[in-house]
Amino acid sequence: MTDRNPASAAPRPHRHHWRRDLVELAALFCAVAVADGIANLVAHGPSGPLLLVASAVALLVTAGFHTWWARRHSHAPPPGAALPSDRPAAAPEAAPTTPATPAVGALWRMRTTVRDEPGSLASLCTALARAQVDILTLQTHPLPEGGTVDEFLLRAPRDLAIADLTRA
């Protein structure tokens, strides 16, 4: 746990200012004026009303197609599809796991203090890579006395023990 300044930790009440409402209203009026200007420019041109109606129909058809496509084609794998790691090890079509394609693993969150010198973070990442651990995210938090606290979200092989992970 880190030390916090109690004055900065207190929640500040959010005050609503009328100036923000005025800016939002001005932006709305500007958007309406631009849209009206474009519509008048197109509508008073040759075959302008037909162009406006055709644009509206094209927009509605595109929105409908996008909605249909998003609902029809799910981002999930098809039901009954097995992951390569779910197959038995003796199956001939199962590809061996290589360091470039690690098996489905466990997620870990790790925090560590890293010295503020060149190569210290690189050596930590190299050690994690040797253990076939993927770094999904990294957040750095500088310390006032030098150095940083690095917080990693890691994907490690399921058979990797916690002692091996902390040793890396």
Coordinates of C-alpha atoms in Angstrom, one line a residue:
M1 CA 0.0 0.0 0.0
T2 CA 1.3 3.4 -0.9
D3 CA 1.2 6.5 1.3
R4 CA -1.4 9.0 0.2
N5 CA -1.8 12.6 1.0
P6 CA -5.1 12.8 2.9
A7 CA -6.0 16.2 1.4
S8 CA -5.8 14.9 -2.1
A9 CA -7.6 11.7 -1.3
A10 CA -10.8 13.5 -0.3
P11 CA -13.4 13.5 -3.0
R12 CA -14.2 16.9 -4.4
P13 CA -17.8 17.8 -5.1
H14 CA -18.5 18.4 -8.8
R15 CA -20.0 21.8 -9.4
H16 CA -22.1 22.5 -12.5
H17 CA -21.2 25.7 -14.2
W18 CA -23.5 27.6 -16.5
R19 CA -20.6 28.4 -18.8
R20 CA -20.3 24.7 -19.8
D21 CA -24.0 24.7 -20.7
L22 CA -23.5 27.9 -22.8
V23 CA -20.5 26.3 -24.7
E24 CA -22.5 23.1 -25.4
L25 CA -25.4 25.2 -26.6
A26 CA -23.1 27.3 -28.9
A27 CA -21.6 24.1 -30.3
L28 CA -25.1 22.7 -31.0
F29 CA -26.1 25.9 -32.8
C30 CA -22.9 25.8 -34.9
A31 CA -23.5 22.2 -35.9
V32 CA -27.1 23.0 -36.9
A33 CA -26.0 26.0 -38.9
V34 CA -23.4 23.9 -40.8
A35 CA -25.9 21.1 -41.5
D36 CA -28.5 23.7 -42.6
G37 CA -26.0 25.4 -44.9
I38 CA -25.0 22.1 -46.5
A39 CA -28.6 21.0 -46.9
N40 CA -29.5 24.4 -48.5
L41 CA -26.5 24.2 -50.8
V42 CA -27.4 20.7 -52.0
A43 CA -31.2 21.3 -52.1
H44 CA -31.0 24.4 -54.3
G45 CA -28.6 22.8 -56.7
P46 CA -29.6 20.7 -59.8
S47 CA -31.7 17.7 -58.6
G48 CA -30.9 18.7 -55.0
P49 CA -34.0 17.2 -53.3
L50 CA -33.4 13.9 -55.1
L51 CA -29.8 13.9 -53.9
L52 CA -30.9 14.5 -50.3
V53 CA -33.4 11.7 -50.4
A54 CA -30.9 9.3 -52.0
S55 CA -28.3 10.2 -49.3
A56 CA -30.9 9.5 -46.6
V57 CA -31.9 6.2 -48.1
A58 CA -28.2 5.2 -48.5
L59 CA -27.6 6.1 -44.9
L60 CA -30.5 4.1 -43.7
V61 CA -29.6 1.1 -45.8
T62 CA -26.0 1.2 -44.5
A63 CA -27.1 1.4 -40.9
G64 CA -29.6 -1.5 -41.4
F65 CA -26.9 -3.6 -43.0
H66 CA -24.4 -2.9 -40.3
T67 CA -27.0 -3.8 -37.6
W68 CA -27.9 -7.0 -39.4
W69 CA -24.2 -7.9 -39.9
A70 CA -23.2 -7.3 -36.3
R71 CA -26.1 -9.4 -35.0
R72 CA -25.6 -12.2 -37.5
H73 CA -21.9 -12.6 -37.2
S74 CA -20.9 -13.0 -33.6
H75 CA -17.3 -12.5 -32.5
A76 CA -17.4 -15.7 -30.5
P77 CA -16.2 -19.0 -32.0
P78 CA -18.9 -21.3 -33.4
P79 CA -20.5 -23.6 -30.9
G80 CA -18.7 -26.9 -30.6
A81 CA -15.4 -25.6 -31.8
A82 CA -12.6 -26.8 -29.6
L83 CA -9.5 -24.8 -28.9
P84 CA -6.2 -26.5 -29.8
S85 CA -5.3 -26.8 -26.1
D86 CA -8.6 -28.7 -25.4
R87 CA -7.6 -31.6 -27.7
P88 CA -5.9 -34.7 -26.3
A89 CA -2.1 -34.7 -26.5
A90 CA -2.1 -37.9 -28.6
A91 CA -4.2 -36.5 -31.4
P92 CA -2.1 -36.3 -34.6
E93 CA -3.5 -32.9 -35.7
A94 CA -2.6 -31.1 -32.5
A95 CA 0.3 -28.7 -33.1
P96 CA 3.1 -28.7 -30.5
T97 CA 3.3 -25.6 -28.4
T98 CA 6.2 -23.3 -29.3
P99 CA 7.4 -20.3 -27.4
A100 CA 5.9 -18.1 -30.1
T101 CA 2.4 -19.6 -29.5
P102 CA 2.0 -20.3 -25.8
A103 CA -0.8 -22.5 -24.6
V104 CA -3.9 -21.0 -22.9
G105 CA -2.6 -19.9 -19.6
A106 CA -3.5 -18.2 -16.3
L107 CA -3.6 -14.5 -15.8
W108 CA -1.4 -12.9 -13.1
R109 CA -1.0 -9.4 -11.9
M110 CA 2.5 -8.6 -10.7
R111 CA 4.0 -5.4 -9.2
T112 CA 7.6 -4.9 -8.8
T113 CA 10.0 -2.0 -8.1
V114 CA 12.5 -1.4 -11.0
R115 CA 15.6 0.7 -10.7
D116 CA 15.7 3.8 -12.8
E117 CA 18.6 2.8 -15.0
P118 CA 18.9 1.7 -18.6
G119 CA 18.3 -2.0 -19.2
S120 CA 16.6 -2.9 -15.8
L121 CA 13.1 -3.2 -17.3
A122 CA 14.6 -5.0 -20.3
S123 CA 16.3 -7.6 -18.1
L124 CA 13.0 -8.2 -16.3
C125 CA 11.1 -8.7 -19.6
T126 CA 13.8 -11.1 -20.9
A127 CA 13.5 -13.2 -17.7
L128 CA 9.7 -13.3 -18.1
A129 CA 10.0 -14.3 -21.8
R130 CA 12.3 -17.2 -20.9
A131 CA 9.5 -18.5 -18.7
Q132 CA 7.1 -18.2 -21.7
V133 CA 5.2 -15.4 -19.9
D134 CA 3.3 -12.9 -22.1
I135 CA 3.1 -9.3 -20.9
L136 CA -0.4 -8.1 -21.7
T137 CA -0.3 -4.6 -20.1
L138 CA 2.3 -2.5 -18.3
Q139 CA 1.7 0.5 -16.1
T140 CA 4.5 2.5 -14.6
H141 CA 4.2 4.5 -11.4
P142 CA 7.3 6.7 -10.7
L143 CA 8.5 6.9 -7.1
P144 CA 9.7 10.2 -5.5
E145 CA 13.0 8.6 -4.3
G146 CA 13.9 7.3 -7.8
G147 CA 12.9 4.2 -9.6
T148 CA 9.4 3.1 -10.6
V149 CA 6.8 0.6 -9.5
D150 CA 5.8 -1.4 -12.6
E151 CA 2.5 -3.2 -12.6
F152 CA 2.2 -6.0 -15.2
L153 CA -0.8 -8.1 -16.4
L154 CA 0.7 -11.4 -17.4
R155 CA -0.4 -14.5 -19.1
A156 CA 1.6 -17.4 -17.9
P157 CA 1.4 -21.2 -18.8
R158 CA -0.9 -23.0 -16.4
D159 CA 1.8 -25.3 -15.2
L160 CA 4.1 -22.5 -14.2
A161 CA 4.4 -22.3 -10.4
I162 CA 4.1 -19.0 -8.5
A163 CA 7.6 -19.5 -7.1
D164 CA 9.0 -19.8 -10.6
L165 CA 7.1 -16.7 -11.7
T166 CA 8.4 -14.6 -8.8
R167 CA 11.9 -16.0 -9.3
A168 CA 11.9 -14.9 -13.0

